[in-house]
Short mmCIF file of C-alpha atoms in Angstrom, two decimals:
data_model
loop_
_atom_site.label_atom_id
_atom_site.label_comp_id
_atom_site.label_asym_id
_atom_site.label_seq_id
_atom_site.Cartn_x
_atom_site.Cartn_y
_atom_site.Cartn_z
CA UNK A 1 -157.42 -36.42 321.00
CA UNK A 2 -154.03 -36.74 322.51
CA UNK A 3 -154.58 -35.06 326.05
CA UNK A 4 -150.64 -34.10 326.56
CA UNK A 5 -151.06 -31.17 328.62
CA UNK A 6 -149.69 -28.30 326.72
CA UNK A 7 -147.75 -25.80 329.34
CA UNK A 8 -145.23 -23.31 327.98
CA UNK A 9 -143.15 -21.95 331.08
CA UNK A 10 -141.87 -18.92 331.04
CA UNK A 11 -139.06 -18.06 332.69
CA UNK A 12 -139.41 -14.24 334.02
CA UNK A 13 -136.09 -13.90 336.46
CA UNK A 14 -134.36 -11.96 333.91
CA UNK A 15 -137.63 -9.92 332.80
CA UNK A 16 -137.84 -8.34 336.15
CA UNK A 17 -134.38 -8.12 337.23
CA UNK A 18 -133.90 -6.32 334.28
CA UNK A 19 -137.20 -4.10 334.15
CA UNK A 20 -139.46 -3.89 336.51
CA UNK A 21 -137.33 -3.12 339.16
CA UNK A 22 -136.48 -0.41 337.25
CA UNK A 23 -138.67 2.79 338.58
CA UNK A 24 -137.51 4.53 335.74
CA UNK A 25 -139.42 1.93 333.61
CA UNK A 26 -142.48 3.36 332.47
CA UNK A 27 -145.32 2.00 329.94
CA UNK A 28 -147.90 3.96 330.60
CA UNK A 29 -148.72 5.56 326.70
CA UNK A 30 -147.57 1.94 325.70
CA UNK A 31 -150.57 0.18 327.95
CA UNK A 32 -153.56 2.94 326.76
CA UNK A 33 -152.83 2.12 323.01
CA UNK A 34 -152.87 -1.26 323.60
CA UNK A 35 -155.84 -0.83 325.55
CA UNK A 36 -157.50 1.48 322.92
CA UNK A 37 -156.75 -1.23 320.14
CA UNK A 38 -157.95 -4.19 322.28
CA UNK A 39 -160.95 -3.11 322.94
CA UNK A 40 -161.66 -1.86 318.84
CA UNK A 41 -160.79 -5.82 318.60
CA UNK A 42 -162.99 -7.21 320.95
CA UNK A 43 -166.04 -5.12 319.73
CA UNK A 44 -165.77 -6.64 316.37
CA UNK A 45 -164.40 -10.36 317.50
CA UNK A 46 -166.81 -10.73 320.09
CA UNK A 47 -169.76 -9.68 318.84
CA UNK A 48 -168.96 -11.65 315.46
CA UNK A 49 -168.76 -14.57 317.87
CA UNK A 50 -171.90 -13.91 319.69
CA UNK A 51 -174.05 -12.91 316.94
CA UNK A 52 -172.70 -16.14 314.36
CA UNK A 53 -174.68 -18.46 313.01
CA UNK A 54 -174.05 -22.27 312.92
CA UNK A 55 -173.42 -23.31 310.10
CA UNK A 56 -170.50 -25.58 309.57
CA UNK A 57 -169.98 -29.02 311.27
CA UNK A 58 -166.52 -28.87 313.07
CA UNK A 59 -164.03 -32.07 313.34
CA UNK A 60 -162.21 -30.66 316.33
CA UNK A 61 -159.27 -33.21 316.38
CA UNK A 62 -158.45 -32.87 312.73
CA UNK A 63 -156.31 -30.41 312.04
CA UNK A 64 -153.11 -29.38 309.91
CA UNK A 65 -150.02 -28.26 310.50
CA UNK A 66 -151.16 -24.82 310.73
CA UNK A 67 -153.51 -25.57 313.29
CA UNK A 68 -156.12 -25.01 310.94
CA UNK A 69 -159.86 -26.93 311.47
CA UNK A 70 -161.53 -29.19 308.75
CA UNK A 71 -165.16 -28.92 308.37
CA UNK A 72 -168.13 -30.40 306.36
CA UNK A 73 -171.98 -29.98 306.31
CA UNK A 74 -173.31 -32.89 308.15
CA UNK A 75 -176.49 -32.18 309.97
CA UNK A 76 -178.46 -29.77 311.62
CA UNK A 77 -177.66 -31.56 315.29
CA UNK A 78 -174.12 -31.40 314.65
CA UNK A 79 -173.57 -27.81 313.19
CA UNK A 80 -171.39 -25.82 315.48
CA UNK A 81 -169.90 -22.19 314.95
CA UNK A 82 -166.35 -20.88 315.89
CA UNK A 83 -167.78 -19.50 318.84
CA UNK A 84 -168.30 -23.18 319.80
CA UNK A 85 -165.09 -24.56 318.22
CA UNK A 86 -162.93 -22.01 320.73
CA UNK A 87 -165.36 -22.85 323.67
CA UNK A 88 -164.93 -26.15 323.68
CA UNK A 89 -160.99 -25.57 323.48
CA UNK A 90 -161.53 -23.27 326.28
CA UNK A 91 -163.39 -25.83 328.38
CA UNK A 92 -160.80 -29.19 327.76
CA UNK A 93 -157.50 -26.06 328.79
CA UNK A 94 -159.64 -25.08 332.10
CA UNK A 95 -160.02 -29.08 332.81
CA UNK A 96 -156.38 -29.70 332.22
CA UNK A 97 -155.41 -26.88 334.47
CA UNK A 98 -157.88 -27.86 337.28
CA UNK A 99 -156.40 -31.46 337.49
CA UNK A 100 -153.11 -30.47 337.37
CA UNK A 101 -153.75 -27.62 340.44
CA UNK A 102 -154.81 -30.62 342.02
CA UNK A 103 -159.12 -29.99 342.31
CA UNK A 104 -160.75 -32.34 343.45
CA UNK A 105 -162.93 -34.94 340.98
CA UNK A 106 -165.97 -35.68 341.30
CA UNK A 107 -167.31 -39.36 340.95
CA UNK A 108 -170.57 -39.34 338.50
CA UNK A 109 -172.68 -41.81 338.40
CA UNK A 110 -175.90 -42.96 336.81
CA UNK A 111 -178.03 -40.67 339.10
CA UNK A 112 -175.84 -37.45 338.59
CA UNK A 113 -176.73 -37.30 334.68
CA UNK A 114 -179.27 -35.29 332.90
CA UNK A 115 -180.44 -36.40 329.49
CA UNK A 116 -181.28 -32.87 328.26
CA UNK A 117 -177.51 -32.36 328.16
CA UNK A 118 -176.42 -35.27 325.77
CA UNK A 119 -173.83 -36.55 328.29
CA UNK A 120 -173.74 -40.47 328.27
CA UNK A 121 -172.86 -42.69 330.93
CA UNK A 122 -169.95 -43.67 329.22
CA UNK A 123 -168.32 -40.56 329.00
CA UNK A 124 -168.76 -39.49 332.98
CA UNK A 125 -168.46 -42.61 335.05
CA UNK A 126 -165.99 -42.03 337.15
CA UNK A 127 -164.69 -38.66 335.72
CA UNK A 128 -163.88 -39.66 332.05
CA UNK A 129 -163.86 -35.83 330.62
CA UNK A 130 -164.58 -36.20 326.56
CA UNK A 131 -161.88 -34.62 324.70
CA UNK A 132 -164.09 -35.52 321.65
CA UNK A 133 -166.81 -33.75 323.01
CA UNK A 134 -168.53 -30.20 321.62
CA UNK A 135 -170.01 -27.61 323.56
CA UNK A 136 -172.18 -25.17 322.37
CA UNK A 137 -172.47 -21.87 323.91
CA UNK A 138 -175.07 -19.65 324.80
CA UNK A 139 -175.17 -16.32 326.58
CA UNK A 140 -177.16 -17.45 329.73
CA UNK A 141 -177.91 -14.29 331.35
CA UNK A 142 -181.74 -13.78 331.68
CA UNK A 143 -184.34 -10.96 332.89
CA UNK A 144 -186.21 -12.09 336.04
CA UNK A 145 -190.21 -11.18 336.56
CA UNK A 146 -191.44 -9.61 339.89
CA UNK A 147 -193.38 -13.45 340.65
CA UNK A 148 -190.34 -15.27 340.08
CA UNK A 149 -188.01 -12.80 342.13
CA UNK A 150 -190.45 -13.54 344.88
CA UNK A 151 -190.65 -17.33 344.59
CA UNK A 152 -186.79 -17.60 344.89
CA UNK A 153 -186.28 -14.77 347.77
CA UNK A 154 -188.16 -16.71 349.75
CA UNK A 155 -186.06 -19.09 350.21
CA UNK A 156 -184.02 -17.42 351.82
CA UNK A 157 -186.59 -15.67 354.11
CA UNK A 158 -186.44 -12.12 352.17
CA UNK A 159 -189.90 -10.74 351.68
CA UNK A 160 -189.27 -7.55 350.94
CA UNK A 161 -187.04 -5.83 347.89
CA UNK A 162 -187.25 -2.94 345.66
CA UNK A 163 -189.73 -3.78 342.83
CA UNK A 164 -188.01 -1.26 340.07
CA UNK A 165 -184.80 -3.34 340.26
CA UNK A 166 -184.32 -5.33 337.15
CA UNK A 167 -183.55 -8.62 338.71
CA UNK A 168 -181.63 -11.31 336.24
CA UNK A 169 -180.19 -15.19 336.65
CA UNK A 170 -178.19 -16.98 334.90
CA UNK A 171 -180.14 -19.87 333.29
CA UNK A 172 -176.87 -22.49 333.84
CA UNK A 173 -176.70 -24.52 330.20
CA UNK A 174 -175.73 -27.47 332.09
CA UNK A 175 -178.49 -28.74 333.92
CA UNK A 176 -176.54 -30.65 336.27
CA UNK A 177 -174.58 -27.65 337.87
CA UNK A 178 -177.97 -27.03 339.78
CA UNK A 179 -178.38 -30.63 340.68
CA UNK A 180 -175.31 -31.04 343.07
CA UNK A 181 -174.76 -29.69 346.05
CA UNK A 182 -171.72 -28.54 347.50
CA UNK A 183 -170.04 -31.13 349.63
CA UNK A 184 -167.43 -29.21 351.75
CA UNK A 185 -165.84 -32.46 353.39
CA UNK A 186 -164.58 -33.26 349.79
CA UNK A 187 -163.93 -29.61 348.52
CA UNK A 188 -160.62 -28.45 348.57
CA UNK A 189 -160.14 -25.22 346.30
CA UNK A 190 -161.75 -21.71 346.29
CA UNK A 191 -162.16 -20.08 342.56
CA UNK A 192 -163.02 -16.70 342.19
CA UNK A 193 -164.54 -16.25 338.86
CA UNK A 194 -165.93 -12.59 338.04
CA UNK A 195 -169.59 -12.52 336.50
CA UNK A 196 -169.07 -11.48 332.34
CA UNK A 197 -170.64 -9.58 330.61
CA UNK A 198 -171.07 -9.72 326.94
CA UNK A 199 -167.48 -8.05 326.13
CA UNK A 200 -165.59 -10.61 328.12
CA UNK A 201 -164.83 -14.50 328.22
CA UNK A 202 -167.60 -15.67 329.37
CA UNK A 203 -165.61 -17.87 332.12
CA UNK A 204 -169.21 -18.68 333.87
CA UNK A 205 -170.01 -20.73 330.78
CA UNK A 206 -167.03 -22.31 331.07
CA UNK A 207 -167.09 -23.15 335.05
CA UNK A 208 -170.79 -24.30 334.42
CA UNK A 209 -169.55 -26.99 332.47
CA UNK A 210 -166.95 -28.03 334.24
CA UNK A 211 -168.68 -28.04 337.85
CA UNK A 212 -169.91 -31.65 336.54
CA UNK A 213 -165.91 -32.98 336.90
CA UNK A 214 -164.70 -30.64 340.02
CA UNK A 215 -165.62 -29.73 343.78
CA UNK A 216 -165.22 -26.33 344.48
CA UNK A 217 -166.77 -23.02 346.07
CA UNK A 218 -167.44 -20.26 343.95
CA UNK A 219 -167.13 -16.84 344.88
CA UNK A 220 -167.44 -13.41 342.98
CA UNK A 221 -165.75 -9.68 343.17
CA UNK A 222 -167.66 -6.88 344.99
CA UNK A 223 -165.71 -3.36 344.40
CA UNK A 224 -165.70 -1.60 347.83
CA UNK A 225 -166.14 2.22 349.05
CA UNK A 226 -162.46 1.84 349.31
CA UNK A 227 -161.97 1.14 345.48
CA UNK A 228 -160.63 -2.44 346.39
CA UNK A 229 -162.35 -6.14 345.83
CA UNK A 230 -163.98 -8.54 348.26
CA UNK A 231 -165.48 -12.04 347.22
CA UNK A 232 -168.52 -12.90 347.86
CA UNK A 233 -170.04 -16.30 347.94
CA UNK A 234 -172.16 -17.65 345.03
CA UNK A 235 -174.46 -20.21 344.37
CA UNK A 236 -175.36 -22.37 341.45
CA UNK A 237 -178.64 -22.53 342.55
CA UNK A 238 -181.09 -20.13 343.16
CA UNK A 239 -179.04 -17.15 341.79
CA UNK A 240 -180.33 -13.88 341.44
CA UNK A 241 -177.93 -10.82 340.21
CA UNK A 242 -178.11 -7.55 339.89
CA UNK A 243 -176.29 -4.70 337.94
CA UNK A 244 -173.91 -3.16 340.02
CA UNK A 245 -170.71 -0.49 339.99
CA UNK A 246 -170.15 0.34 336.17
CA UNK A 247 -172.94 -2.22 335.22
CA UNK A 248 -170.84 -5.55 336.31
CA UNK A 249 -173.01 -8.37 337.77
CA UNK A 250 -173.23 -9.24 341.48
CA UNK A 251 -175.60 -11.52 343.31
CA UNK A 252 -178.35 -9.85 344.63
CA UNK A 253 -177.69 -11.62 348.41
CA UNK A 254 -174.59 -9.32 348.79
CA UNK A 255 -177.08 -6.25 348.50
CA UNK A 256 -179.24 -7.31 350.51
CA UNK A 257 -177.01 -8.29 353.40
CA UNK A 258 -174.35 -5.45 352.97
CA UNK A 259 -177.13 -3.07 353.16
CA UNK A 260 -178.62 -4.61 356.88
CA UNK A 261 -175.19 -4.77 357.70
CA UNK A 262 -174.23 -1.15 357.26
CA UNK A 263 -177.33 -0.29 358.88
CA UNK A 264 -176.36 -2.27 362.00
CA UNK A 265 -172.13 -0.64 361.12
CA UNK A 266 -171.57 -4.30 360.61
CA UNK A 267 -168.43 -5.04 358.47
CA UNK A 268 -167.75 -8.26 356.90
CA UNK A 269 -164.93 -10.71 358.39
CA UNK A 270 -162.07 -11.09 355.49
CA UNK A 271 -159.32 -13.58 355.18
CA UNK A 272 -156.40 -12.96 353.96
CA UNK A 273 -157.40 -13.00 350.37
CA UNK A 274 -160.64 -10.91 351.00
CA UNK A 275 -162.89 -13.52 350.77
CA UNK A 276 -165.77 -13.13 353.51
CA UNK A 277 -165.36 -15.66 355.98
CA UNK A 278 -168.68 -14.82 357.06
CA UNK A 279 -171.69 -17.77 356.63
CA UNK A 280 -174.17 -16.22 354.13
CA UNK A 281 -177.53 -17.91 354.33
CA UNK A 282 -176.46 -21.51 353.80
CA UNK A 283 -173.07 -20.67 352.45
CA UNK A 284 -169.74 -21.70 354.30
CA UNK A 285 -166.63 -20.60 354.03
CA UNK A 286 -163.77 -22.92 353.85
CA UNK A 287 -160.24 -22.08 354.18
CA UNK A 288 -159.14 -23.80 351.26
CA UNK A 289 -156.72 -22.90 348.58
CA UNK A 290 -157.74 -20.47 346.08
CA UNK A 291 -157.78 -19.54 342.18
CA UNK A 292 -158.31 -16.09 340.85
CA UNK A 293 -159.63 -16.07 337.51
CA UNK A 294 -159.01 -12.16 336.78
CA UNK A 295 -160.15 -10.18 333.67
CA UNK A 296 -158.22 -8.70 330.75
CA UNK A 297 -158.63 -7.33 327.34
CA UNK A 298 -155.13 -8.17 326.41
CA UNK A 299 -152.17 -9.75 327.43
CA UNK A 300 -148.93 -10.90 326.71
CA UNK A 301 -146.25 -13.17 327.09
CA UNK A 302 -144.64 -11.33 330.18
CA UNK A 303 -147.58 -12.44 332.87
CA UNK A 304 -148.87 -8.90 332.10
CA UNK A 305 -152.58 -7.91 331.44
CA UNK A 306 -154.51 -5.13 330.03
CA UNK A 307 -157.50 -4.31 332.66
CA UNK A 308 -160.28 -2.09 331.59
CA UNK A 309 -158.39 0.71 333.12
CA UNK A 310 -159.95 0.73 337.13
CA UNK A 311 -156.77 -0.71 338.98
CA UNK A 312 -159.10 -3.13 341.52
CA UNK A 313 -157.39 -6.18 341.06
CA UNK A 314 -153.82 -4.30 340.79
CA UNK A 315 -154.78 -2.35 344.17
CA UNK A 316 -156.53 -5.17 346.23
CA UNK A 317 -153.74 -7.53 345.63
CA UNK A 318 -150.73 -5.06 346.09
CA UNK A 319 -152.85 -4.26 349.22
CA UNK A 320 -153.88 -7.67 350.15
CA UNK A 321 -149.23 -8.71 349.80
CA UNK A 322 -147.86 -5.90 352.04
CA UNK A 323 -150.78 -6.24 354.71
CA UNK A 324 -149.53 -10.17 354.86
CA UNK A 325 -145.65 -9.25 354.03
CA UNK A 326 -145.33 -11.35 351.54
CA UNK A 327 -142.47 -11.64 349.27
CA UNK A 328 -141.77 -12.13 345.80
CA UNK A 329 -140.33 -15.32 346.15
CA UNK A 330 -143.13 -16.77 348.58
CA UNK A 331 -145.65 -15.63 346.50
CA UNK A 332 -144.62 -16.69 343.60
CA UNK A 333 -143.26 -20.17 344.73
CA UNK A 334 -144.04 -22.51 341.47
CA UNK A 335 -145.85 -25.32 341.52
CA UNK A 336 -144.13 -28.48 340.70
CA UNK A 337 -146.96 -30.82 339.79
CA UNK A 338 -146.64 -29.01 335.91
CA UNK A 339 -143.38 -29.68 333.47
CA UNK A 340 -143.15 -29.15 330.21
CA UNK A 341 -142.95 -33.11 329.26
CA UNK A 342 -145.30 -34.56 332.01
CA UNK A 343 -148.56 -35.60 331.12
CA UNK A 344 -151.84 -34.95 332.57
CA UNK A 345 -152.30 -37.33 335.56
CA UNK A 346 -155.29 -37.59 338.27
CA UNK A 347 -152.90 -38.13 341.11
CA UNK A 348 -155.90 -38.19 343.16
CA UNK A 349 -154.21 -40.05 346.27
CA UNK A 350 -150.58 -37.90 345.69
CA UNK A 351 -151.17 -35.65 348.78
CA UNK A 352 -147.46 -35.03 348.35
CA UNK A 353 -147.92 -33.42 344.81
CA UNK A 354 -151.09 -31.67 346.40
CA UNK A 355 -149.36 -29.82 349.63
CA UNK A 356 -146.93 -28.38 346.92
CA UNK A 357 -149.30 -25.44 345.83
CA UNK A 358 -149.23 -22.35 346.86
CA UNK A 359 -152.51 -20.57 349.15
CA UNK A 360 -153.29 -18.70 345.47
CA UNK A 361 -152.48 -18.60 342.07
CA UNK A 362 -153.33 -16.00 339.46
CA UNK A 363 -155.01 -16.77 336.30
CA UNK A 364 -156.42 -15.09 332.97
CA UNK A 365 -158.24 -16.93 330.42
CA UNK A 366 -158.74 -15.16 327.13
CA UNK A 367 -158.15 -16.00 323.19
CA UNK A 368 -155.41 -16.17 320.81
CA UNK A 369 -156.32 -12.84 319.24
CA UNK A 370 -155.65 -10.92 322.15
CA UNK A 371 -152.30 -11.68 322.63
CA UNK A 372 -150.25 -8.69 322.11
CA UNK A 373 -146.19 -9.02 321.43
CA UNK A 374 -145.26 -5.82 323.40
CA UNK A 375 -144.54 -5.13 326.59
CA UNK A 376 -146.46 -2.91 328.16
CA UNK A 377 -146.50 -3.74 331.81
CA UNK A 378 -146.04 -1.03 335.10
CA UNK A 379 -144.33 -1.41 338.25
CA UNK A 380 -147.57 -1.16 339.79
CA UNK A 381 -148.89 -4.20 337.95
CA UNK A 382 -150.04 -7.80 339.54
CA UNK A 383 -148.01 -10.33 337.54
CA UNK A 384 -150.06 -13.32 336.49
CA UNK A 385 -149.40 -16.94 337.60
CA UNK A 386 -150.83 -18.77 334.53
CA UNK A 387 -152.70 -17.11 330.86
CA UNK A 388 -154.72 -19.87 329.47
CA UNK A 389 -156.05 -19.52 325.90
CA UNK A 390 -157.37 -21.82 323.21
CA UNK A 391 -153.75 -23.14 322.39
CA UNK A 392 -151.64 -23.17 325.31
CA UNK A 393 -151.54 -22.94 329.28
CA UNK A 394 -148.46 -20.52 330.00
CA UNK A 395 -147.28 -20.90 333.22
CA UNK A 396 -144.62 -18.20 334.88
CA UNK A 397 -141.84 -18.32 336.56
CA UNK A 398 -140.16 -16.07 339.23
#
């Protein structure tokens, strides 16, 4: 495969100037019906996806002009759905992105590799990603007995919890993502990732897989009393969710310690981005730059998304710009280390490439089909940094 980074830029000067600036410019109707179609869309694509069978064997790196994939039957080892097919495109985008933000590699080695996971030496020794490589995916969310809920709070000293709370993990498909541990002297970025559930990307999958190539902290939205987000760490290891607000995910370590906090009228210390600063257990924070991988059900090519309706990400980061004073143009500055003719490079030693990114960026990942060619954002809207979907990175610019 020809790893040319594929980034369409998007030049959104005009766009704004000419529209959102405009209070008089209002899209409300336009957004619901695109919201009420989406989601009609996603109940049948998705749960095609989920619920396919494999089948087919897929030559990923053969295709037409038309983009179009050739298959053939070859055997049962190597039969993959479409689910897998768009996965796998998924997971080589998010890897391109991540090296171009600048993320820093790990170095794998002999003793970092796990059979059960078909990776070869070959293909990880010192960060070689495999283009050629499939993925298949699985929905890795599993129901937790009382004796194993026990075995794993106690690790963390909790003896007590409230037996008729149905207690899940996620079983992580690649084994490794449990094997290494953080190493904060080498980490450098922050991604917030939101925990899916079986309507939405499932961007865990996808950051499972490609915690083998990057070092990075993972935190995850909390909606507040004050209908806004905070982001709370989470672990690889030893994770244990919950069902929280309207039946999203959230590790079960946040309950737990927001509760004794309230008790005590303890509040959590925020940085500027709402991330708890606060050590949980054996969880740092680190000031580090940060991602936002933020939901949708649609989008389109205006940096505008579809949200399930809620406002939390549109509030908290409205909130989270006038509290700093931030300005359009700071927080928006682009990020030079992406052009459209550049190709992907490690630049692992270019701290001057590196200092160019901004504290955050703003990201959606989502699939072709969702794409909508109207525009339908708000004034009140969050304008994405980057969409990233099976076929292209889109990057905008302010």
């Amino acid at each position: 495969m020809n790893n040319k980074n594929n980034i369409v830029l998007i030049n959104l000067k005009d766009y704004l100037n000419n529209h959102l600036k405009n209070d008089e410019y209002k899209n409300k109707q336009v957004k619901q019906n695109v919201r009420n179609n989406a989601k009609k869309v996603r109940e049948i694509f998705l749960k095609n996806l989920l619920n396919e069978e494999r089948n087919i064997s897929f030559d990923i790196n053969e295709q037409n002009h038309t983009g179009n994939y050739k298959h053939d039957i070859k055997n049962e080892k190597n039969l993959f759905g479409y689910k897998d097919y768009l996965y796998t495109k998924l997971i080589r985008q998010l890897y391109l992105f991540l090296s171009l933000m600048g993320v820093n590699k790990r170095i794998i080695n002999e003793d970092n590799l796990d059979e059960k996971i078909g990776n070869t030496y070959q293909e990880n020794y010192k960060n070689n990603f495999n283009f050629n490589k499939m993925y298949k995916y699985t929905y890795n969310y599993k129901k937790m007995e009382n004796l194993d809920v026990i075995k794993l709070l106690k690790k963390y000293n909790i003896n007590k919890f409230d037996e008729n709370l149905q207690f899940y993990s996620y079983n992580f498909s690649n084994k490794n993502s449990e094997k290494f541990e953080r190493d904060y002297n080498k980490t450098n970025f922050n991604i917030c990732i939101y925990l899916p559930t079986k309507k939405e990307i499932d961007i865990l999958f996808i950051i499972d897989i490609l915690y083998d190539y990057f070092y990075f902290n993972l935190y995850i939205p909390i909606t507040t009393k004050e209908n806004k987000l905070i982001f709370f760490p989470f672990c690889f290891k030893n994770n244990i969710i919950i069902k929280h607000h309207f039946n999203i995910f959230v590790p079960y370590l946040y309950i737990y310690k927001n509760t004794y906090m309230e008790q005590k009228s303890i509040k959590f210390n925020l940085n500027s981005l709402n991330i708890i600063t606060d050590q949980i257990f054996d969880l740092k924070f680190q000031d580090n730059k940060t991602i936002f991988f933020i939901p949708l059900i649609a989008y389109n090519k205006y940096g505008c998304r579809v949200g399930s309706g809620k406002g939390y990400y549109d509030r908290t980061f409205i909130s989270l710009y006038k509290r700093a004073k931030i300005n359009d143009e700071k927080k928006n500055k682009s990020i030079d280390q992406i052009s459209e003719t550049k190709n992907v490079k490690d630049n692992k030693n270019n701290e001057t490439e590196k200092n160019k990114i901004v504290d955050h960026v703003k990201v959606s990942v989502s699939f072709e089909a969702f794409l909508y060619d109207v525009d339908f954002n708000e004034p009140t809207d969050i304008i994405l940094d980057y969409i990233i979907n099976e076929k292209n990175i889109y990057k905008f610019l302010f």
